[in-house]
Structure formats: C-alpha cells, structure tokens
Amino acid sequence: MLRSLSAAVLALPMVASANADLESKMANPKNWAAQAGDMFNQRYSKLNQINASNVGKLQVAWTFSTGVLRGHEGSPLVVDGMMYLHSPFPNKVFAINLDTQKIVWKHEPKQDPAVIPQMCCDTVNRGLAYAEGKIFLQQADSMLVAMDAKTGKVLWSTKNGDPKLGAVNSNAPHVFKDKVITGISGGEWGVRGYIAAYDINTGKQVWKGYSVGPDAEMLIDPNKTTTWIDGKVQPVGKDSSLKTWQGDQWKIGGGTTWGWYSYDKATNSVYYGTGNPSTWNPAQRPGDNKWSMSIWSRDVDTGKVNWVYQMTPFDEWDFDGINEMILADIDVKGKPTKALVHFDRNGFAYTLDRVTGALLVAEKYDPKVNWATHVDMKTGRPQVVSKYSTAQNGPDVNTKGICPAALGSKDQQPASFDPNTKLFYVPTNHVCMDYEPFKVEYVAGQPYVGATLSMFPAPGSHGGMGNYITWDAGKGKIVQSKPEKFSVWSGSLNTAGGISCYGTLEGFFKCVDAKDITKELYKFRTPSGIIGNVFTYEHKGKQYMGVFSGIGGWAGIGMAAGLEKDTDGLGAVGGYKELGQYTDLGGSLTVFALPN
C-alpha cells in the first residue's frame, strides 16, 4: 500500500512555486506588490471599501511630484506600508513611508543623457519590481539594478544591452521565482530582440532567449517547441526563424520585448510578446520574419520555448506584438479553458489555450480595423487587404487610410480582467494612418526606420480617438463601448467594489460601473494627461486609489519632446495635435480616498 501511495504521489504533476515572499505580499490586497497586482496580469483588486455606490464621493487624499516632465507610464508599488515610485529618465526612485508621507530614501542613477535620443517614443519607464526585500529598476541605459527596499542601497547592477547600438530599456522588470526577467527596446534601431533572466540575489544572467535567428540562440527545440499550423499544434521544425529571413537580415531583425510579462506557476511558464521586425520598409526583409510579432511561452527556469504563435507574419505596418498577455480561466465557446488573452496592436484580440498554444479566438476589437478582413483560423494568418499592403504597393508609395495606425488599436496600456463579470476592460485607440516606406541603410546606433507616417482620427469611429470597451474573450465580441475624445492610454483597474477605473489623455481619472461601463460614476481632472496605470492599496484600514499623470509616451511625444511637424514622432504629432489644447506637461502622482 505504501509503495503504491508514494508512486501515486510521484505521478502527480509538480506545481512550481513562484517567489514565496512576493506571492504572500500579492495575496494581501492591502499591497500593490507588482505592476499588474498579480502574476496573471489581471489588474484586479479584492478591495471593496471604494465601490459603485460611494466612488462618486472620492476626494484627493494626497499628491506627489516626481520632478520630471516626460511621460509617466506604469504605477508605483505598495508593500507593507511603503510606497515605491519611479520616474521617466533619469529613472529616479522614491521610497515613501505611508504613515508620514516622508521620503525615506531616493535613488537617482547617473546615466549618460546620450541615451535620450536613442529612445524612439519618449523616455518612459514602466515601473519597478519587488521581491525578498529588494526593489528592481530597469534603467533606460539598460542597467538592471537591485536595491535594498529599506535603505535604497544598490546591492548589484548588471548591463542588459548596449545603448550605443540603440539597445535601451523602457519595460518594467518582473520577478518570477528566483529570477528577475527583463527585455529590450530598440526595434527602430535594428536591435535584435531578446528576453533575459537574472538571479535576483546576484544579478548573474541565468538565460537569454532571442526572438529571431538560430534555434539554439532562441532556445527553441525544433522537435518539442510547437506552433499553430494547419489547424493544430505541431512542432516548429528546424530553422523555423532563419528560413523566413533573407540572408543575414535577422541579425538586425527587431522583435524587441519591451512589454509586460505574465507567469503561470502551474506550467512554470512566462508569457510575453515580441515587437516589429526591422526595418519598417518591408521590401528590405521579404519573408514571414519569424518570430517577430509573436506570443511566446517559455520555461522560467531554462528559458526553453514551449510554444510560439505569430500574429502578424511579414509585418508591413509596425503592429508591435508586445502588449500584455492576460491569463484567465474562462469559458471559450462554452468550454472551460486555461486561456491567454491578448489585445494586439494589429486590432485583433486573440484567445489561446495557454498550456498548448492552440488558437481559439481571433476577432477585431475595433470595427474600423481594415488592413485585414479576418484571421484564418486554420493557418492563424490574418487575411491582408491588398489595398492596404505597404509591401505590395512598394517603397516610395504612400499607402493611405490604413486602420489602425502603427500605434495600434491598443498600445502597451494594459487592460484588466474582472473575475466577477468574466469580462476584459480594454483601453483603446481609434487612429488610422498613411504609410510610405523607403529604402534605408543600417548604421549601428542610428535609427533604422525606413518609413514616413501620418496619423489621424479614424473616420466614422464609434467613439472619439478612443473608447473604453468590455470584451468577451470566449466569444470574441465587444459587449459595451464608452467613447472618449482622445485615445485611452492608461492601464485600467477593476475591483471587488464593482468598479473599473482608467485615465484619459487630457488628464481625467475616471471610474465606471463594472456591470455597465456607460455609467460614469466619478471623474477628476489631474494636473496632466494620464498614460499611467491605475492602482489601489489599503493603509490603516482605508482604501486608496492612485494614478500617475504626466503626458508623454508615443501619443504625447509631440508635447513631451517639443516636436511640431505632423510626421514627427513617427507620425503621432499630427495625429494628436489637438491634445495641447487640453493639457500640458507634468509629472505627479494623485491619490484618492473616500472622505473620513
């Protein structure tokens, strides 16, 4: 009996432990211990003191200025009565005692300002990570730094990329198990993308997996790594990336990884997306350019690729695939599913089986998307409309009226999932573009774009330049849509109080009813446009909600960097020229609470 029992125990699937300290901090809803609040990227809080019946009474509890006037993305962390804030370049870090609101320590790294022009779309930073008494900062100049959470003392730092070649950083680091995981920016400089894992105690690199190139460097096993082919999950086969590039173009092939990462300890997998291939002129890189524009599942301990799925083969529009992967257990077409849900820049929302990588749903989450008619569910490929194919029309031809624009139906601003309504709450853009590719030579450390873009509001849109929508990922359908004047460029938050909150580009912090998002329950004008992510915490029995304001990022790059030509900022300046009539630069945190 004993022998058979122990054999049965051994036969049980081993569930990997995430970082135990971080898990316990996340499990306490008083904290906001990670950028998404959890490892599934759900951006949901169990706090309910602020709820649909009283959120209209919110007041500003306190504010804090970072002293930096560029785009403020991400959010602070809150861990055991301390708040940790970050800023855009020069990437200041503040530790604030929530009892006294006193700055306990401040860290301002010394970085070469030469990194600023190497950052394509503003000097943003998407936030800090916490684990085991350490705060992790991914600097713009690619230095990954671990600091003592109590004192701010630097414990270790390691170089993640070469900023002189355009390999800079804007992503938040993420801690899964005993590793801190980070990516790289610089697709517009011909940087070859990768994701890397470092030991949280020593800073030593544990593994590094590239997005494109030879199997061994991507950590792909041709026989074990799978993808969606011919209506089923099958091995990718040998040289799955190399076969889709001409010559050595993959060496400067893009596929950067500056988004958000999620983790499922049941599969011990990290999930993330890769960005555009370099250059933006498709004529210079014929082929599918695998595995840029793809969703990845990797083993956290080894980096080995479980499965990969490419959303936009042979990208002709800069539809970066880096947006967050939200993990949720939902019904898909009536069947309980361990799902991964991804709202891609290309305007399609994808639902995949996160264990196998099987493609389950792929539908437009903006009706104005016109570059493709649909995704063929057998091949997994979008069916491109020839009129909007910048490759077919060729270099030096201006392809007009492509929807969405390069900044996508949604950019990096993360959506939220509400386990009560089983819906996804998605900040969206309604922007289209004209796109003219041209030949460009690669010069190390110089922009390698090869296209001129003009952007403009989507004509006849069901909103303004933005909408806040609810999405049923099991059916692939918009449930409700709330129009906004400008793109909604803020990460959303849902809570057990039955509310969903987000920020707008002109600077409003808003909360709506989670069951009916057309019901606006609260709004407040913050000092600057909001591209930060809403977060919440509890301190001394009181719930607070907060958000960064500070216009910038790609949508606000014209204001943040003082650009004026319509085609500047890769076309965003013209698209958002009205924005300057509604807000101005800033850099502050606004925290809200109910009156005593």
Coordinates of C-alpha atoms in Angstrom, one line a residue:
M1 CA 0.0 0.0 0.0
L2 CA 2.8 2.4 1.0
R3 CA 4.6 1.8 -2.3
S4 CA 1.6 2.4 -4.4
L5 CA 0.7 5.6 -2.5
S6 CA 4.2 7.0 -2.9
A7 CA 4.1 6.1 -6.6
A8 CA 0.8 7.9 -6.9
V9 CA 2.2 11.0 -5.2
L10 CA 5.2 10.9 -7.6
A11 CA 2.8 10.7 -10.5
L12 CA 1.1 14.0 -9.5
P13 CA 2.1 17.0 -11.7
M14 CA 4.7 19.1 -9.9
V15 CA 3.5 22.6 -9.4
A16 CA 6.4 25.0 -9.4
S17 CA 6.4 27.6 -6.6
A18 CA 6.5 31.2 -7.6
N19 CA 8.5 33.6 -5.4
A20 CA 7.0 32.8 -2.0
D21 CA 7.7 36.2 -0.5
L22 CA 6.2 38.0 -3.4
E23 CA 3.3 35.6 -3.6
S24 CA 2.4 36.3 0.1
K25 CA 2.7 40.1 -0.5
M26 CA 0.4 39.9 -3.6
A27 CA -2.1 37.7 -1.7
N28 CA -2.6 40.6 0.7
P29 CA -4.9 43.0 -1.2
K30 CA -3.6 45.9 1.0
N31 CA -0.5 45.8 -1.0
W32 CA 0.1 46.5 -4.7
A33 CA 3.2 44.4 -4.9
A34 CA 3.7 44.1 -8.7
Q35 CA 2.9 46.2 -11.7
A36 CA -0.3 44.3 -12.5
G37 CA -1.0 43.4 -8.9
D38 CA -0.6 39.7 -9.7
M39 CA 1.4 37.4 -12.0
F40 CA -1.6 36.7 -14.3
N41 CA -1.7 40.4 -15.4
Q42 CA -5.4 40.6 -14.4
R43 CA -5.1 44.1 -12.8
Y44 CA -7.9 43.2 -10.3
S45 CA -8.1 44.0 -6.6
K46 CA -10.2 42.3 -3.9
L47 CA -10.5 45.6 -2.0
N48 CA -14.2 46.9 -1.9
Q49 CA -14.3 49.8 0.5
I50 CA -14.5 52.1 -2.5
N51 CA -17.4 50.7 -4.5
A52 CA -20.0 51.5 -7.1
S53 CA -22.3 53.2 -4.5
N54 CA -19.8 55.5 -3.0
V55 CA -17.0 56.1 -5.6
G56 CA -18.7 59.3 -6.5
K57 CA -17.6 60.8 -3.2
L58 CA -13.9 60.3 -3.8
Q59 CA -11.5 63.1 -2.9
V60 CA -7.9 63.8 -3.4
A61 CA -6.1 62.4 -0.4
W62 CA -2.5 63.5 -1.3
T63 CA -0.3 64.2 -4.3
F64 CA 3.4 63.8 -5.0
S65 CA 5.6 65.4 -7.8
T66 CA 8.4 63.4 -9.3
G67 CA 10.2 66.5 -10.6
V68 CA 10.4 65.0 -14.2
L69 CA 8.4 66.4 -17.2
R70 CA 8.2 63.4 -19.5
G71 CA 5.6 60.6 -20.0
H72 CA 4.8 58.8 -16.8
E73 CA 3.8 55.2 -17.5
G74 CA 3.3 52.2 -15.1
S75 CA 2.4 52.7 -11.4
P76 CA 4.0 52.8 -8.0
L77 CA 4.3 49.7 -5.9
V78 CA 2.9 49.4 -2.3
V79 CA 4.5 46.9 0.0
D80 CA 3.8 46.7 3.8
G81 CA 3.1 50.4 4.3
M82 CA 5.9 51.7 2.0
M83 CA 5.3 53.1 -1.5
Y84 CA 8.0 52.9 -4.2
L85 CA 7.7 55.3 -7.1
H86 CA 9.7 55.6 -10.3
S87 CA 10.1 58.3 -12.9
P88 CA 10.9 58.5 -16.6
F89 CA 14.6 59.2 -17.5
P90 CA 16.7 59.8 -15.4
N91 CA 14.7 56.9 -13.7
K92 CA 14.5 58.3 -10.1
V93 CA 13.2 56.0 -7.4
F94 CA 11.5 57.2 -4.3
A95 CA 10.6 55.2 -1.2
I96 CA 7.8 56.9 0.8
N97 CA 6.5 56.0 4.3
L98 CA 2.7 55.9 4.0
D99 CA 2.3 56.8 7.7
T100 CA 4.2 60.1 7.4
Q101 CA 4.4 60.5 3.6
K102 CA 8.1 61.2 4.3
I103 CA 10.7 60.3 1.6
V104 CA 12.7 57.5 3.3
W105 CA 15.2 57.3 0.5
K106 CA 15.7 58.5 -3.0
H107 CA 17.9 56.9 -5.8
E108 CA 18.9 58.9 -8.8
P109 CA 21.1 57.0 -11.2
K110 CA 23.8 58.7 -13.1
Q111 CA 23.0 58.0 -16.8
D112 CA 24.6 59.4 -19.9
P113 CA 22.0 61.8 -21.5
A114 CA 23.1 60.4 -24.9
V115 CA 20.6 57.6 -24.2
I116 CA 17.6 60.1 -24.6
P117 CA 17.8 60.4 -28.4
Q118 CA 18.1 56.5 -28.6
M119 CA 14.6 56.1 -27.2
C120 CA 12.1 56.1 -30.0
C121 CA 8.9 57.2 -28.3
D122 CA 9.6 59.2 -25.2
T123 CA 11.9 58.5 -22.2
V124 CA 9.2 56.4 -20.4
N125 CA 9.8 53.8 -17.8
R126 CA 7.1 51.3 -16.9
G127 CA 7.9 50.7 -13.3
L128 CA 9.7 48.8 -10.6
A129 CA 9.5 45.2 -9.3
Y130 CA 9.7 43.9 -5.7
A131 CA 10.8 40.6 -4.1
E132 CA 12.5 39.5 -0.9
G133 CA 13.3 42.9 0.4
K134 CA 14.7 44.2 -2.9
I135 CA 13.5 46.8 -5.4
F136 CA 14.4 46.2 -9.0
L137 CA 14.9 49.0 -11.5
Q138 CA 15.5 48.6 -15.2
Q139 CA 17.2 51.8 -16.3
A140 CA 16.9 53.4 -19.7
D141 CA 20.6 52.8 -20.4
S142 CA 20.0 49.1 -20.0
M143 CA 21.5 48.7 -16.4
L144 CA 19.3 46.4 -14.3
V145 CA 19.7 47.4 -10.7
A146 CA 18.7 45.7 -7.4
M147 CA 18.3 48.0 -4.3
D148 CA 17.7 47.3 -0.6
A149 CA 14.0 48.1 -0.1
K150 CA 14.7 49.6 3.4
T151 CA 17.7 51.8 2.6
G152 CA 17.9 52.2 -1.2
K153 CA 21.5 50.8 -1.1
V154 CA 22.4 49.3 -4.5
L155 CA 23.0 45.6 -4.0
W156 CA 24.0 44.7 -7.5
S157 CA 23.7 46.1 -11.1
T158 CA 24.2 44.4 -14.4
K159 CA 24.3 45.6 -18.1
N160 CA 21.4 44.2 -20.2
G161 CA 22.2 45.8 -23.6
D162 CA 24.4 48.3 -25.4
P163 CA 22.6 51.7 -25.6
K164 CA 25.2 52.9 -28.2
L165 CA 23.6 50.4 -30.6
G166 CA 20.1 51.6 -29.6
A167 CA 19.5 48.7 -27.2
V168 CA 17.8 50.7 -24.4
N169 CA 15.1 49.8 -21.9
S170 CA 11.6 51.1 -21.1
N171 CA 10.0 48.0 -19.7
A172 CA 9.3 47.1 -16.1
P173 CA 11.3 44.1 -14.8
H174 CA 9.2 41.2 -13.5
V175 CA 10.1 38.7 -10.7
F176 CA 9.1 35.1 -11.2
K177 CA 10.6 32.5 -8.8
D178 CA 14.2 33.4 -8.1
K179 CA 14.7 35.3 -11.3
V180 CA 14.1 38.9 -12.4
I181 CA 13.1 39.0 -16.1
T182 CA 13.7 41.9 -18.4
G183 CA 13.5 42.6 -22.2
I184 CA 15.0 45.1 -24.5
S185 CA 13.8 48.1 -26.7
G186 CA 15.3 49.4 -29.9
G187 CA 13.4 47.8 -32.8
E188 CA 13.7 51.1 -34.6
W189 CA 17.5 50.9 -34.4
G190 CA 17.8 47.4 -35.8
V191 CA 18.3 45.8 -32.3
R192 CA 17.8 42.0 -32.3
G193 CA 15.2 41.4 -29.6
Y194 CA 15.6 39.0 -26.6
I195 CA 14.3 38.3 -23.1
A196 CA 16.8 37.6 -20.3
A197 CA 16.6 36.2 -16.8
Y198 CA 18.9 37.2 -13.9
D199 CA 19.4 35.7 -10.5
I200 CA 17.6 38.1 -8.0
N201 CA 20.4 37.6 -5.4
T202 CA 23.5 38.0 -7.6
G203 CA 22.4 39.7 -10.8
K204 CA 24.1 36.8 -12.7
Q205 CA 22.4 36.1 -16.1
V206 CA 20.7 32.7 -15.9
W207 CA 19.5 32.5 -19.5
K208 CA 18.8 34.7 -22.6
G209 CA 16.5 33.8 -25.4
Y210 CA 16.5 35.7 -28.7
S211 CA 13.3 36.4 -30.7
V212 CA 14.8 35.7 -34.2
G213 CA 17.8 33.7 -35.5
P214 CA 19.2 30.2 -35.0
D215 CA 17.2 27.7 -32.9
A216 CA 19.9 27.4 -30.2
E217 CA 20.0 31.2 -29.6
M218 CA 16.2 31.4 -29.4
L219 CA 16.3 28.4 -27.0
I220 CA 13.9 26.6 -29.4
D221 CA 13.8 22.8 -29.7
P222 CA 12.7 22.1 -33.3
N223 CA 11.0 18.9 -32.2
K224 CA 9.5 20.0 -28.9
T225 CA 8.6 23.7 -29.4
T226 CA 5.2 23.9 -31.0
T227 CA 3.2 26.4 -33.0
W228 CA -0.2 26.6 -34.7
I229 CA 0.0 25.0 -38.2
D230 CA -2.8 23.7 -40.4
G231 CA -5.5 23.9 -37.7
K232 CA -3.5 22.1 -34.9
V233 CA -0.5 22.4 -32.6
Q234 CA 2.6 21.0 -34.3
P235 CA 6.4 21.2 -33.8
V236 CA 8.0 24.3 -35.4
G237 CA 10.7 22.2 -37.2
K238 CA 14.3 23.1 -37.8
D239 CA 15.4 26.7 -38.5
S240 CA 11.8 28.0 -38.2
S241 CA 13.1 31.6 -37.9
L242 CA 16.1 31.5 -40.3
K243 CA 14.0 30.1 -43.1
T244 CA 11.8 33.3 -43.0
W245 CA 14.6 35.9 -43.4
Q246 CA 16.7 36.8 -46.4
G247 CA 20.4 36.4 -45.8
D248 CA 21.7 37.9 -42.5
Q249 CA 18.8 40.4 -42.2
W250 CA 17.8 38.6 -38.9
K251 CA 20.9 39.9 -37.2
I252 CA 19.3 43.4 -37.2
G253 CA 15.8 42.0 -37.2
G254 CA 14.0 43.6 -34.3
G255 CA 11.4 41.5 -32.4
T256 CA 12.1 43.5 -29.2
T257 CA 10.4 42.7 -25.9
W258 CA 9.5 45.9 -24.1
G259 CA 6.1 45.0 -22.9
W260 CA 4.5 43.2 -19.9
Y261 CA 5.2 39.6 -18.9
S262 CA 2.9 37.1 -17.1
Y263 CA 3.6 33.9 -15.3
D264 CA 1.6 30.7 -14.6
K265 CA 3.2 28.5 -11.9
A266 CA 1.1 25.5 -12.9
T267 CA 3.0 25.4 -16.2
N268 CA 6.1 27.2 -14.9
S269 CA 5.9 29.4 -17.9
V270 CA 6.5 33.1 -18.7
Y271 CA 4.3 34.6 -21.4
Y272 CA 5.1 37.7 -23.4
G273 CA 5.0 39.2 -26.9
T274 CA 7.7 40.3 -29.4
G275 CA 7.7 43.5 -31.4
N276 CA 8.1 44.6 -35.0
P277 CA 10.8 43.4 -37.4
S278 CA 13.4 45.9 -38.6
T279 CA 13.1 47.9 -40.8
W280 CA 9.6 49.4 -41.4
N281 CA 10.3 49.1 -45.1
P282 CA 9.0 45.5 -45.8
A283 CA 10.7 45.4 -49.2
Q284 CA 14.1 45.0 -47.4
R285 CA 13.1 41.9 -45.4
P286 CA 10.9 39.5 -47.5
G287 CA 9.5 36.5 -45.7
D288 CA 7.4 36.0 -42.5
N289 CA 10.2 37.3 -40.3
K290 CA 9.6 34.8 -37.6
W291 CA 9.5 35.1 -34.6
S292 CA 8.8 38.9 -34.5
M293 CA 5.2 39.8 -33.8
S294 CA 4.6 36.6 -31.8
I295 CA 3.2 35.3 -28.5
W296 CA 5.7 33.2 -26.5
S297 CA 5.6 30.6 -23.7
R298 CA 8.9 29.9 -22.1
D299 CA 10.0 27.7 -19.2
V300 CA 11.0 30.2 -16.4
D301 CA 13.9 28.1 -15.2
T302 CA 15.6 27.4 -18.5
G303 CA 14.1 29.8 -21.0
K304 CA 13.3 27.0 -23.3
V305 CA 10.4 27.8 -25.6
N306 CA 7.2 25.7 -25.0
W307 CA 5.2 27.2 -27.9
V308 CA 5.1 30.3 -30.0
Y309 CA 2.4 31.9 -32.3
Q310 CA 3.0 34.6 -34.8
M311 CA 0.1 37.2 -35.1
T312 CA 1.4 39.4 -37.9
P313 CA 3.7 37.5 -40.3
F314 CA 5.8 39.8 -42.5
D315 CA 4.6 42.9 -40.7
E316 CA 4.1 45.9 -43.1
W317 CA 2.6 48.4 -40.6
D318 CA 4.6 48.3 -37.3
F319 CA 2.0 46.4 -35.4
D320 CA 4.3 45.5 -32.4
G321 CA 3.1 42.4 -30.6
I322 CA 4.4 43.4 -27.1
N323 CA 1.0 44.1 -25.4
E324 CA 0.3 42.2 -22.2
M325 CA -0.8 38.6 -22.0
I326 CA -3.7 38.2 -19.6
L327 CA -4.1 34.8 -18.1
A328 CA -7.6 33.8 -17.0
D329 CA -9.7 30.7 -16.6
I330 CA -12.8 31.4 -18.7
D331 CA -15.3 29.6 -20.9
V332 CA -14.3 29.7 -24.5
K333 CA -17.1 28.8 -26.9
G334 CA -18.8 27.1 -23.9
K335 CA -15.7 25.1 -22.8
P336 CA -13.8 25.8 -19.5
T337 CA -10.3 26.9 -20.7
K338 CA -7.0 27.9 -19.2
A339 CA -6.8 30.9 -21.5
L340 CA -4.3 33.6 -22.5
V341 CA -5.9 36.7 -23.9
H342 CA -4.0 39.3 -25.9
F343 CA -5.2 42.6 -27.4
D344 CA -2.8 43.1 -30.2
R345 CA -1.7 46.4 -31.8
N346 CA -3.0 45.0 -35.1
G347 CA -6.6 45.4 -33.9
F348 CA -7.3 41.7 -33.3
A349 CA -8.0 40.2 -29.9
Y350 CA -6.6 36.7 -29.5
T351 CA -7.6 33.9 -27.1
L352 CA -5.3 31.0 -26.9
D353 CA -5.0 27.9 -24.7
R354 CA -2.1 28.9 -22.6
V355 CA -1.0 25.3 -21.9
T356 CA -0.9 24.1 -25.5
G357 CA -0.7 27.4 -27.5
A358 CA -3.8 26.4 -29.6
L359 CA -5.5 29.3 -31.3
L360 CA -9.1 29.5 -30.1
V361 CA -10.5 33.0 -31.0
A362 CA -9.2 35.9 -33.1
E363 CA -11.6 38.8 -33.7
K364 CA -11.4 42.5 -34.3
Y365 CA -11.9 44.6 -31.1
D366 CA -12.3 47.7 -33.2
P367 CA -14.8 47.6 -36.0
K368 CA -12.7 50.1 -38.0
V369 CA -9.8 47.8 -38.5
N370 CA -9.4 47.5 -42.3
W371 CA -5.9 46.2 -43.1
A372 CA -7.1 42.6 -42.9
T373 CA -10.6 41.1 -43.3
H374 CA -10.2 38.3 -40.6
V375 CA -7.8 35.8 -39.2
D376 CA -7.9 32.4 -41.0
M377 CA -8.3 30.0 -38.0
K378 CA -6.7 27.1 -39.8
T379 CA -3.4 28.9 -40.7
G380 CA -3.6 31.5 -37.9
R381 CA -2.8 34.2 -40.5
P382 CA -4.6 37.5 -41.0
Q383 CA -6.1 37.9 -44.5
V384 CA -4.5 41.1 -45.8
V385 CA -6.5 43.6 -47.9
S386 CA -4.2 44.3 -50.9
K387 CA -5.1 48.0 -51.0
Y388 CA -3.6 48.4 -47.5
S389 CA -0.5 46.3 -48.2
T390 CA 2.5 48.6 -48.0
A391 CA 4.7 45.7 -49.3
Q392 CA 2.5 45.2 -52.4
N393 CA 2.3 48.9 -53.1
G394 CA 6.1 49.2 -52.7
P395 CA 8.7 51.7 -51.5
D396 CA 8.1 55.4 -52.1
V397 CA 4.3 54.8 -52.5
N398 CA 2.1 56.4 -49.8
T399 CA -0.5 53.7 -48.8
K400 CA -3.4 55.8 -47.4
G401 CA -6.1 55.2 -44.9
I402 CA -4.8 52.1 -43.0
C403 CA -6.6 51.4 -39.8
P404 CA -5.3 51.1 -37.2
A405 CA -2.2 53.3 -37.2
A406 CA 1.1 51.9 -36.2
L407 CA 0.4 52.7 -32.5
G408 CA -2.4 50.1 -32.8
S409 CA -6.0 49.7 -31.6
K410 CA -4.2 49.4 -28.3
D411 CA -0.6 50.1 -27.4
Q412 CA 1.1 49.0 -24.2
Q413 CA -1.5 50.4 -21.8
P414 CA -2.7 47.2 -20.1
A415 CA -6.3 46.0 -19.9
S416 CA -7.9 44.4 -16.8
F417 CA -9.9 41.3 -16.2
D418 CA -12.8 41.1 -13.8
P419 CA -13.5 37.6 -12.4
N420 CA -17.0 38.7 -11.3
T421 CA -18.2 39.7 -14.8
K422 CA -15.7 37.5 -16.6
L423 CA -15.1 40.4 -19.0
F424 CA -12.0 42.2 -20.1
Y425 CA -11.8 46.0 -19.8
V426 CA -9.8 47.5 -22.6
P427 CA -8.4 51.0 -23.2
T428 CA -8.4 51.5 -27.0
N429 CA -7.2 53.9 -29.7
H430 CA -9.1 54.9 -32.9
V431 CA -6.4 56.2 -35.1
C432 CA -5.5 55.5 -38.8
M433 CA -2.5 56.3 -40.9
D434 CA -0.9 56.9 -44.3
Y435 CA 2.4 54.9 -44.6
E436 CA 5.2 55.4 -47.1
P437 CA 8.2 53.0 -46.9
F438 CA 11.6 53.9 -48.3
K439 CA 15.0 52.3 -48.6
V440 CA 17.2 52.8 -45.5
E441 CA 20.8 51.6 -44.8
Y442 CA 21.6 50.1 -41.5
V443 CA 24.2 52.1 -39.5
A444 CA 24.9 50.8 -36.0
G445 CA 23.5 53.2 -33.3
Q446 CA 21.4 55.2 -35.8
P447 CA 17.6 55.0 -36.4
Y448 CA 16.7 52.3 -38.9
V449 CA 13.0 53.1 -39.6
G450 CA 12.6 53.4 -43.4
A451 CA 9.0 54.8 -43.4
T452 CA 7.2 58.1 -43.1
L453 CA 3.9 58.1 -41.3
S454 CA 1.0 60.5 -40.9
M455 CA -1.8 59.7 -38.4
F456 CA -5.3 60.9 -38.0
P457 CA -8.5 60.1 -36.1
A458 CA -10.4 57.0 -37.5
P459 CA -13.2 58.4 -39.7
G460 CA -16.7 57.4 -38.7
S461 CA -15.4 55.8 -35.5
H462 CA -17.9 54.6 -32.8
G463 CA -16.2 56.9 -30.4
G464 CA -13.7 59.8 -30.5
M465 CA -10.0 58.9 -30.8
G466 CA -10.5 56.4 -28.1
N467 CA -13.0 54.0 -26.5
Y468 CA -13.1 52.1 -23.2
I469 CA -14.6 48.7 -24.0
T470 CA -15.7 45.5 -22.4
W471 CA -14.7 42.3 -24.3
D472 CA -16.0 38.8 -24.1
A473 CA -12.8 36.8 -24.9
G474 CA -14.7 33.5 -25.0
K475 CA -16.9 34.7 -27.9
G476 CA -14.6 37.4 -29.4
K477 CA -17.2 40.2 -29.1
I478 CA -17.4 43.8 -27.8
V479 CA -20.0 43.9 -25.0
Q480 CA -20.1 47.6 -24.4
S481 CA -18.2 50.6 -25.6
K482 CA -17.7 54.1 -24.0
P483 CA -16.4 56.8 -26.3
E484 CA -13.5 59.1 -25.3
K485 CA -12.3 62.3 -27.0
F486 CA -8.7 61.0 -27.2
S487 CA -7.1 57.6 -27.1
V488 CA -7.4 55.9 -23.7
W489 CA -3.6 55.5 -23.0
S490 CA -3.9 54.5 -19.3
G491 CA -3.8 51.0 -17.8
S492 CA -7.2 50.1 -16.3
L493 CA -8.1 48.6 -12.9
N494 CA -11.1 46.6 -11.7
T495 CA -12.0 45.9 -8.1
A496 CA -14.3 43.8 -5.9
G497 CA -16.2 47.0 -5.3
G498 CA -17.8 46.6 -8.8
I499 CA -15.9 49.5 -10.4
S500 CA -13.5 49.9 -13.3
C501 CA -11.2 52.9 -13.4
Y502 CA -8.8 54.4 -16.0
G503 CA -7.3 57.7 -17.1
T504 CA -7.6 59.8 -20.2
L505 CA -5.0 61.6 -22.3
E506 CA -6.4 65.0 -21.4
G507 CA -5.9 64.1 -17.7
F508 CA -9.2 62.8 -16.3
F509 CA -9.2 60.0 -13.8
K510 CA -12.5 58.1 -14.3
C511 CA -14.4 55.3 -12.6
V512 CA -17.3 53.5 -14.2
D513 CA -19.7 50.8 -13.2
A514 CA -18.1 47.4 -14.0
K515 CA -21.5 46.0 -15.0
D516 CA -22.4 48.9 -17.2
I517 CA -19.3 50.9 -18.3
T518 CA -21.5 53.6 -19.9
K519 CA -22.4 54.7 -16.3
E520 CA -19.6 57.2 -15.3
L521 CA -19.5 57.2 -11.5
Y522 CA -16.6 59.6 -10.9
K523 CA -14.2 61.8 -12.7
F524 CA -11.4 64.2 -11.6
R525 CA -9.1 66.3 -13.7
T526 CA -5.4 65.6 -12.7
P527 CA -2.6 68.1 -13.4
S528 CA -1.5 66.5 -16.7
G529 CA -2.5 63.9 -19.3
I530 CA -2.7 60.3 -17.9
I531 CA -0.7 57.5 -19.5
G532 CA 0.0 55.8 -16.2
N533 CA -1.8 52.7 -14.8
V534 CA -4.5 52.9 -12.1
F535 CA -3.6 51.0 -8.8
T536 CA -5.1 50.6 -5.4
Y537 CA -4.0 49.7 -1.8
E538 CA -5.2 49.9 1.8
H539 CA -3.4 51.7 4.6
K540 CA -4.6 51.8 8.2
G541 CA -8.0 50.4 7.3
K542 CA -8.6 52.9 4.5
Q543 CA -8.6 52.1 0.7
Y544 CA -6.8 54.4 -1.7
M545 CA -6.6 54.6 -5.5
G546 CA -3.9 56.3 -7.4
V547 CA -2.6 57.1 -10.8
F548 CA 0.4 58.9 -12.4
S549 CA -0.3 61.9 -14.6
G550 CA 2.4 63.3 -16.9
I551 CA 1.6 63.5 -20.7
G552 CA 4.1 61.8 -23.0
G553 CA 4.6 58.3 -24.4
W554 CA 4.0 57.8 -28.1
A555 CA 0.7 59.5 -28.2
G556 CA 2.1 62.6 -26.3
I557 CA 5.6 62.6 -27.7
G558 CA 5.0 65.9 -29.5
M559 CA 4.3 67.6 -26.2
A560 CA 6.9 65.7 -24.2
A561 CA 9.8 66.3 -26.7
G562 CA 8.7 69.6 -28.2
L563 CA 8.1 68.2 -31.7
E564 CA 6.0 70.1 -34.2
K565 CA 6.0 68.6 -37.6
D566 CA 3.0 66.3 -38.3
T567 CA 5.2 63.4 -39.4
D568 CA 7.5 63.7 -36.3
G569 CA 7.3 61.2 -33.5
L570 CA 6.8 58.5 -36.2
G571 CA 3.5 60.3 -37.2
A572 CA 2.0 60.7 -33.8
V573 CA 2.5 64.5 -33.6
G574 CA 0.0 65.1 -36.4
G575 CA -2.5 62.6 -35.0
Y576 CA -2.6 64.2 -31.6
K577 CA -2.1 67.9 -32.5
E578 CA -5.3 68.9 -30.6
L579 CA -4.0 67.4 -27.3
G580 CA -2.0 70.5 -26.5
Q581 CA -5.3 72.5 -26.2
Y582 CA -6.4 70.3 -23.3
T583 CA -3.4 69.5 -21.1
D584 CA 0.3 70.3 -20.5
L585 CA 3.4 68.6 -19.2
G586 CA 3.6 67.4 -15.7
G587 CA 4.9 64.6 -13.5
S588 CA 2.9 63.7 -10.4
L589 CA 1.0 61.1 -8.5
T590 CA -2.6 61.8 -7.4
V591 CA -4.0 59.5 -4.7
F592 CA -7.8 59.4 -4.0
A593 CA -9.8 58.2 -1.0
L594 CA -13.3 58.5 0.5
P595 CA -13.8 61.3 3.0
N596 CA -13.5 60.4 6.7

